[in-house]
XYZ file of C-alpha atoms in Angstrom:
373
model
C 126.306 -27.373 -59.265
C 126.623 -29.413 -56.778
C 123.726 -30.737 -53.597
C 123.673 -28.548 -50.226
C 123.599 -30.888 -47.489
C 122.743 -30.333 -43.917
C 125.946 -31.144 -42.086
C 125.397 -31.100 -38.429
C 122.317 -29.695 -36.171
C 123.515 -28.767 -32.483
C 120.310 -27.150 -29.743
C 121.731 -25.353 -27.722
C 120.521 -24.196 -24.464
C 120.678 -20.566 -23.088
C 119.005 -18.725 -19.901
C 118.010 -15.385 -20.176
C 117.240 -12.558 -17.111
C 114.511 -11.412 -17.670
C 113.052 -7.846 -17.077
C 110.618 -8.677 -13.667
C 109.102 -11.866 -12.351
C 106.499 -12.883 -15.384
C 103.435 -14.184 -13.351
C 100.954 -16.666 -14.841
C 98.311 -19.040 -14.185
C 100.409 -22.588 -13.473
C 103.688 -20.807 -12.582
C 106.104 -17.460 -13.077
C 109.050 -17.116 -14.413
C 112.179 -15.295 -13.072
C 114.004 -16.374 -16.140
C 113.692 -17.377 -19.839
C 116.035 -20.948 -21.583
C 115.890 -20.753 -25.345
C 117.087 -23.125 -27.184
C 119.361 -21.887 -30.415
C 118.948 -24.408 -33.281
C 122.205 -23.993 -36.033
C 121.836 -25.788 -38.893
C 124.865 -26.041 -41.007
C 125.034 -26.796 -44.188
C 127.771 -28.158 -47.282
C 127.627 -24.764 -48.697
C 129.729 -23.016 -45.714
C 125.606 -21.034 -44.987
C 124.511 -21.327 -40.787
C 120.072 -21.977 -40.203
C 119.530 -20.597 -36.960
C 115.946 -21.495 -34.797
C 114.422 -20.877 -31.378
C 112.874 -23.962 -29.955
C 111.350 -21.853 -26.427
C 108.525 -23.290 -24.017
C 107.971 -21.878 -20.520
C 108.458 -22.781 -17.092
C 109.767 -26.222 -18.276
C 106.971 -28.208 -18.344
C 104.297 -26.763 -16.239
C 102.762 -24.979 -19.885
C 103.236 -28.127 -22.102
C 104.479 -31.346 -23.541
C 107.756 -29.830 -24.081
C 110.967 -28.741 -21.797
C 114.030 -27.843 -22.295
C 116.302 -29.868 -21.468
C 113.332 -32.550 -24.567
C 114.023 -30.636 -26.839
C 118.099 -30.376 -27.039
C 117.955 -34.194 -25.987
C 115.607 -34.928 -29.126
C 117.276 -32.762 -31.780
C 121.176 -34.257 -30.525
C 119.132 -37.966 -30.123
C 116.519 -38.909 -32.736
C 115.888 -36.088 -35.169
C 118.976 -33.489 -36.027
C 120.584 -37.606 -37.184
C 117.159 -37.487 -39.133
C 118.421 -34.597 -41.640
C 122.009 -35.010 -41.999
C 123.098 -35.512 -45.434
C 119.482 -34.036 -46.222
C 118.904 -30.962 -49.414
C 119.372 -28.926 -47.129
C 117.804 -26.291 -50.059
C 114.538 -28.949 -50.192
C 112.379 -28.122 -46.786
C 109.457 -29.793 -47.497
C 111.015 -32.983 -47.467
C 113.294 -32.379 -44.634
C 110.206 -31.943 -42.375
C 108.445 -34.225 -44.019
C 111.242 -36.902 -42.761
C 110.831 -35.493 -39.632
C 106.895 -36.233 -39.048
C 106.958 -39.461 -40.698
C 109.083 -39.935 -37.893
C 108.548 -38.341 -34.448
C 105.311 -37.378 -33.348
C 104.873 -34.261 -32.111
C 107.810 -32.708 -30.756
C 106.263 -29.713 -32.169
C 108.518 -26.865 -29.843
C 111.535 -28.797 -31.652
C 110.353 -29.068 -34.765
C 109.718 -25.028 -35.024
C 113.228 -24.772 -34.088
C 113.964 -27.240 -37.881
C 112.418 -25.278 -39.332
C 112.909 -21.513 -38.719
C 116.610 -22.873 -39.626
C 116.424 -24.213 -42.914
C 114.040 -21.653 -44.297
C 116.536 -19.479 -42.851
C 119.716 -20.822 -44.640
C 118.182 -20.753 -47.367
C 117.270 -17.350 -47.793
C 121.302 -16.252 -46.560
C 121.173 -19.177 -50.167
C 119.231 -16.743 -52.803
C 119.240 -13.435 -50.668
C 115.653 -13.341 -49.486
C 113.678 -12.644 -46.760
C 112.227 -15.608 -45.046
C 108.928 -13.795 -45.478
C 109.977 -13.818 -49.308
C 109.916 -17.275 -48.903
C 106.951 -17.818 -46.706
C 104.740 -16.242 -50.314
C 105.435 -12.593 -49.404
C 105.230 -9.705 -47.202
C 101.691 -7.765 -47.223
C 103.682 -5.473 -44.196
C 106.680 -4.195 -43.086
C 105.200 -4.132 -39.574
C 103.318 -5.808 -36.802
C 100.470 -3.966 -33.852
C 102.927 -6.291 -30.620
C 101.015 -6.206 -27.421
C 102.819 -5.883 -23.668
C 101.737 -8.160 -21.571
C 100.971 -6.597 -17.229
C 102.230 -9.250 -15.365
C 103.417 -8.429 -12.016
C 99.696 -9.694 -10.499
C 100.873 -5.335 -8.349
C 97.402 -3.289 -9.799
C 99.257 0.188 -9.019
C 102.374 -1.218 -10.916
C 100.143 -2.761 -13.499
C 98.389 1.041 -14.823
C 102.578 2.417 -13.751
C 103.971 -0.457 -16.929
C 101.186 0.753 -18.789
C 101.529 4.234 -18.709
C 104.972 4.693 -19.576
C 104.214 2.131 -22.973
C 102.397 4.408 -23.539
C 104.193 6.889 -22.979
C 107.088 5.593 -25.106
C 104.650 4.836 -28.206
C 105.762 1.460 -27.737
C 102.449 -0.618 -27.127
C 98.778 0.020 -26.561
C 97.571 -2.837 -26.031
C 97.938 -5.126 -22.920
C 97.571 -8.444 -21.705
C 96.781 -9.245 -18.599
C 97.422 -12.540 -16.312
C 94.897 -14.147 -14.638
C 93.340 -17.360 -13.493
C 95.882 -17.832 -10.375
C 94.252 -15.717 -7.937
C 90.092 -15.836 -6.804
C 88.007 -14.785 -9.461
C 86.496 -11.943 -8.517
C 89.517 -10.313 -7.155
C 91.686 -10.801 -10.864
C 87.518 -9.573 -12.250
C 88.741 -5.957 -10.014
C 92.539 -5.666 -10.896
C 91.344 -6.172 -14.061
C 88.258 -3.666 -14.239
C 90.829 -1.230 -11.316
C 93.662 -1.056 -14.783
C 90.876 -1.063 -18.150
C 88.685 1.535 -15.920
C 92.520 4.042 -15.325
C 93.883 3.576 -19.119
C 89.967 4.074 -20.948
C 90.389 4.166 -24.553
C 93.733 4.836 -24.912
C 94.224 1.119 -25.204
C 93.095 -2.531 -25.889
C 92.606 -4.356 -22.547
C 92.311 -8.961 -22.522
C 93.558 -11.550 -20.187
C 94.501 -14.274 -20.511
C 93.111 -17.129 -17.768
C 96.200 -19.820 -19.029
C 93.060 -22.368 -18.139
C 92.856 -21.284 -14.841
C 89.482 -21.607 -14.694
C 86.224 -24.177 -14.625
C 83.054 -23.001 -17.156
C 80.717 -22.501 -13.949
C 83.593 -19.286 -13.186
C 84.045 -18.660 -16.755
C 79.921 -18.421 -17.319
C 80.439 -15.415 -14.307
C 83.290 -14.307 -15.629
C 82.802 -14.109 -19.022
C 80.322 -11.290 -18.561
C 81.374 -8.957 -15.422
C 84.823 -8.296 -18.128
C 82.917 -8.079 -21.276
C 80.406 -5.872 -20.093
C 83.780 -3.763 -18.264
C 85.395 -3.405 -21.539
C 87.835 -6.589 -22.155
C 88.258 -6.681 -25.329
C 89.601 -10.622 -25.658
C 89.546 -13.027 -23.307
C 91.916 -15.629 -24.075
C 91.800 -19.519 -22.678
C 89.083 -19.792 -20.358
C 88.413 -22.617 -19.283
C 90.461 -26.773 -19.426
C 91.652 -27.088 -23.475
C 90.842 -30.652 -22.696
C 86.405 -29.279 -21.374
C 85.720 -28.798 -25.844
C 81.913 -28.685 -24.848
C 82.604 -26.024 -22.352
C 84.296 -23.541 -25.069
C 81.622 -24.025 -27.264
C 78.626 -22.529 -24.875
C 81.683 -20.151 -23.755
C 81.743 -19.074 -27.144
C 78.323 -18.234 -28.198
C 77.794 -16.694 -24.672
C 80.844 -14.660 -23.928
C 80.113 -10.961 -24.961
C 83.999 -10.899 -25.653
C 85.672 -13.139 -28.072
C 86.472 -15.775 -26.660
C 91.072 -17.114 -28.109
C 91.967 -20.425 -28.201
C 95.359 -21.043 -27.266
C 95.912 -23.799 -25.079
C 93.288 -25.525 -26.659
C 95.713 -25.583 -30.159
C 98.559 -28.308 -30.260
C 98.674 -29.084 -33.663
C 96.754 -27.433 -37.013
C 94.944 -30.800 -36.801
C 93.608 -29.503 -33.461
C 92.678 -25.612 -35.170
C 90.781 -27.797 -37.918
C 88.553 -29.459 -34.590
C 88.060 -26.593 -33.043
C 87.597 -24.436 -36.334
C 84.580 -27.312 -36.947
C 82.688 -27.575 -33.542
C 82.784 -23.562 -33.701
C 84.562 -23.387 -30.045
C 86.900 -20.339 -30.520
C 86.011 -17.282 -32.495
C 89.356 -15.773 -32.754
C 93.064 -18.333 -32.715
C 96.382 -17.523 -31.148
C 98.709 -18.893 -33.691
C 102.077 -19.682 -32.882
C 104.964 -21.764 -34.584
C 106.421 -23.481 -31.317
C 103.344 -25.205 -31.421
C 102.276 -25.607 -34.182
C 105.994 -26.748 -35.203
C 107.526 -23.897 -37.757
C 106.000 -20.751 -39.810
C 105.042 -22.823 -42.520
C 102.423 -25.250 -40.204
C 101.114 -21.767 -38.279
C 100.133 -21.401 -41.699
C 98.875 -23.789 -42.550
C 96.173 -23.690 -39.276
C 95.977 -19.287 -40.153
C 94.235 -20.270 -42.766
C 91.521 -23.184 -41.640
C 90.157 -20.027 -39.538
C 90.485 -18.252 -42.116
C 88.030 -20.545 -44.142
C 86.128 -20.536 -40.761
C 86.168 -16.742 -40.680
C 87.816 -17.143 -37.841
C 89.568 -13.374 -36.159
C 93.564 -14.135 -36.069
C 95.954 -13.471 -33.677
C 99.662 -13.590 -33.738
C 101.051 -15.421 -30.179
C 103.858 -15.835 -28.726
C 106.010 -19.099 -26.384
C 107.933 -15.399 -25.031
C 111.450 -16.390 -27.456
C 114.206 -14.548 -27.925
C 114.740 -12.251 -31.220
C 115.269 -15.383 -33.064
C 112.721 -17.400 -32.054
C 109.925 -14.082 -32.254
C 111.433 -12.606 -36.017
C 110.469 -16.592 -37.136
C 107.046 -15.838 -36.414
C 106.862 -12.506 -37.425
C 108.245 -13.296 -40.653
C 105.199 -15.738 -41.154
C 102.829 -12.722 -39.438
C 103.502 -10.669 -41.871
C 102.536 -12.157 -44.977
C 98.782 -12.986 -43.469
C 96.428 -10.934 -45.198
C 94.322 -10.029 -41.754
C 96.071 -10.342 -38.136
C 92.868 -8.340 -36.484
C 94.202 -8.558 -33.373
C 97.584 -8.373 -33.131
C 100.103 -9.704 -31.884
C 101.430 -10.243 -28.372
C 105.748 -10.711 -30.059
C 107.508 -8.993 -27.386
C 109.733 -11.802 -26.002
C 112.405 -9.592 -27.025
C 111.231 -7.289 -24.791
C 111.053 -9.034 -21.596
C 114.842 -10.061 -21.468
C 117.645 -7.683 -19.859
C 120.345 -9.825 -22.682
C 120.620 -10.785 -25.754
C 122.575 -13.886 -27.520
C 122.145 -11.554 -31.026
C 124.296 -8.714 -33.092
C 120.578 -7.262 -33.785
C 118.173 -6.912 -32.156
C 114.643 -6.410 -33.139
C 113.343 -2.762 -34.007
C 110.155 -1.672 -31.940
C 109.033 1.578 -32.678
C 105.414 3.268 -33.231
C 103.877 0.586 -31.801
C 105.358 -2.253 -34.384
C 108.164 -4.661 -34.544
C 110.082 -3.803 -37.812
C 110.632 -6.338 -39.896
C 113.723 -7.157 -40.942
C 113.731 -7.316 -45.188
C 117.746 -8.603 -45.408
C 118.281 -12.294 -46.016
C 117.059 -15.330 -44.335
C 115.279 -14.192 -40.947
C 117.494 -10.728 -40.594
C 119.521 -12.588 -37.227
C 123.444 -12.984 -36.282
C 124.660 -14.490 -33.047
C 127.296 -12.873 -31.228
C 129.549 -15.625 -29.630
C 130.720 -13.966 -26.967
C 127.220 -13.659 -25.096
C 126.143 -17.542 -26.681
C 128.894 -18.317 -24.959
C 128.252 -16.648 -21.831
C 124.467 -17.418 -20.928
C 124.418 -20.339 -22.714
C 123.957 -23.618 -19.824
C 127.888 -25.804 -19.317
């Protein structure tokens, strides 16, 4: 049997509208931009991947434009002609030749896994060791910034049985105003829902000391990245004194970051994101570090579309325990799709397909319409 080689890798920028503006501490999203990866092999099989970030360069070191350029100019050419079935060798080749670029690498690794799954007739979760569940509890982010609107939106999600975990994006406003907003929502929802906050590094340590105490005292279940990722000592101090668990997100930009955070005791929960670790296989290495250190896990998102969301989901369904659930709601934030089979959300969960690969195919007409010219 002849060897299967990688024939081409194409990176396509796609701009999709969202149901509403999505407000973060550092940026307000008016739409979402995806980078779709198409990896074609000499056996005729195509693998799909996705590299998606938030807000251009407002969130991290990679933007959609830089992801596409680096795949087109550097990462793609490194893999053309390589064995498409040896994912390990392909990713090691990229890591040796290119530092960082975890978002771009994640999309490529997802595409390699999708192609191999299709080739073998296996879901990606089976390539990653085997699933232990078929669905994942999914949180919804309330990010309008308007208290009444956020309460109404949460009530609607509960009625639809779509979400019972709600994360509030705060940190852009004055601290006392944000606290009032969060506490009002928690009081309205009561014990019917879990309410968490994501500060996106919006506070300094002095603000966070008081705010974390107030949030914990008012029933907030989880506080995500309250202070700067570079203030490691401050993160350790907050983790020791906050009545609500502290979750690291921006602090984890690599598997090595996860090890360092665990060694320092800087967080009691890790947000897992395939894009920030370099792919589904890489994020499972971070999960193993956390599990060994007794750190709880949460399946995070970069608000990916269907392809990136299911790439994450196939990794997350293999984990022994996801104490804090996931937030793989990215496709639900979009008003348009570029895949033929939209992900299925029901009974508070995302259901992960068992079909070969990621379980998706592109809608070529929609892709052509929304791709950036």
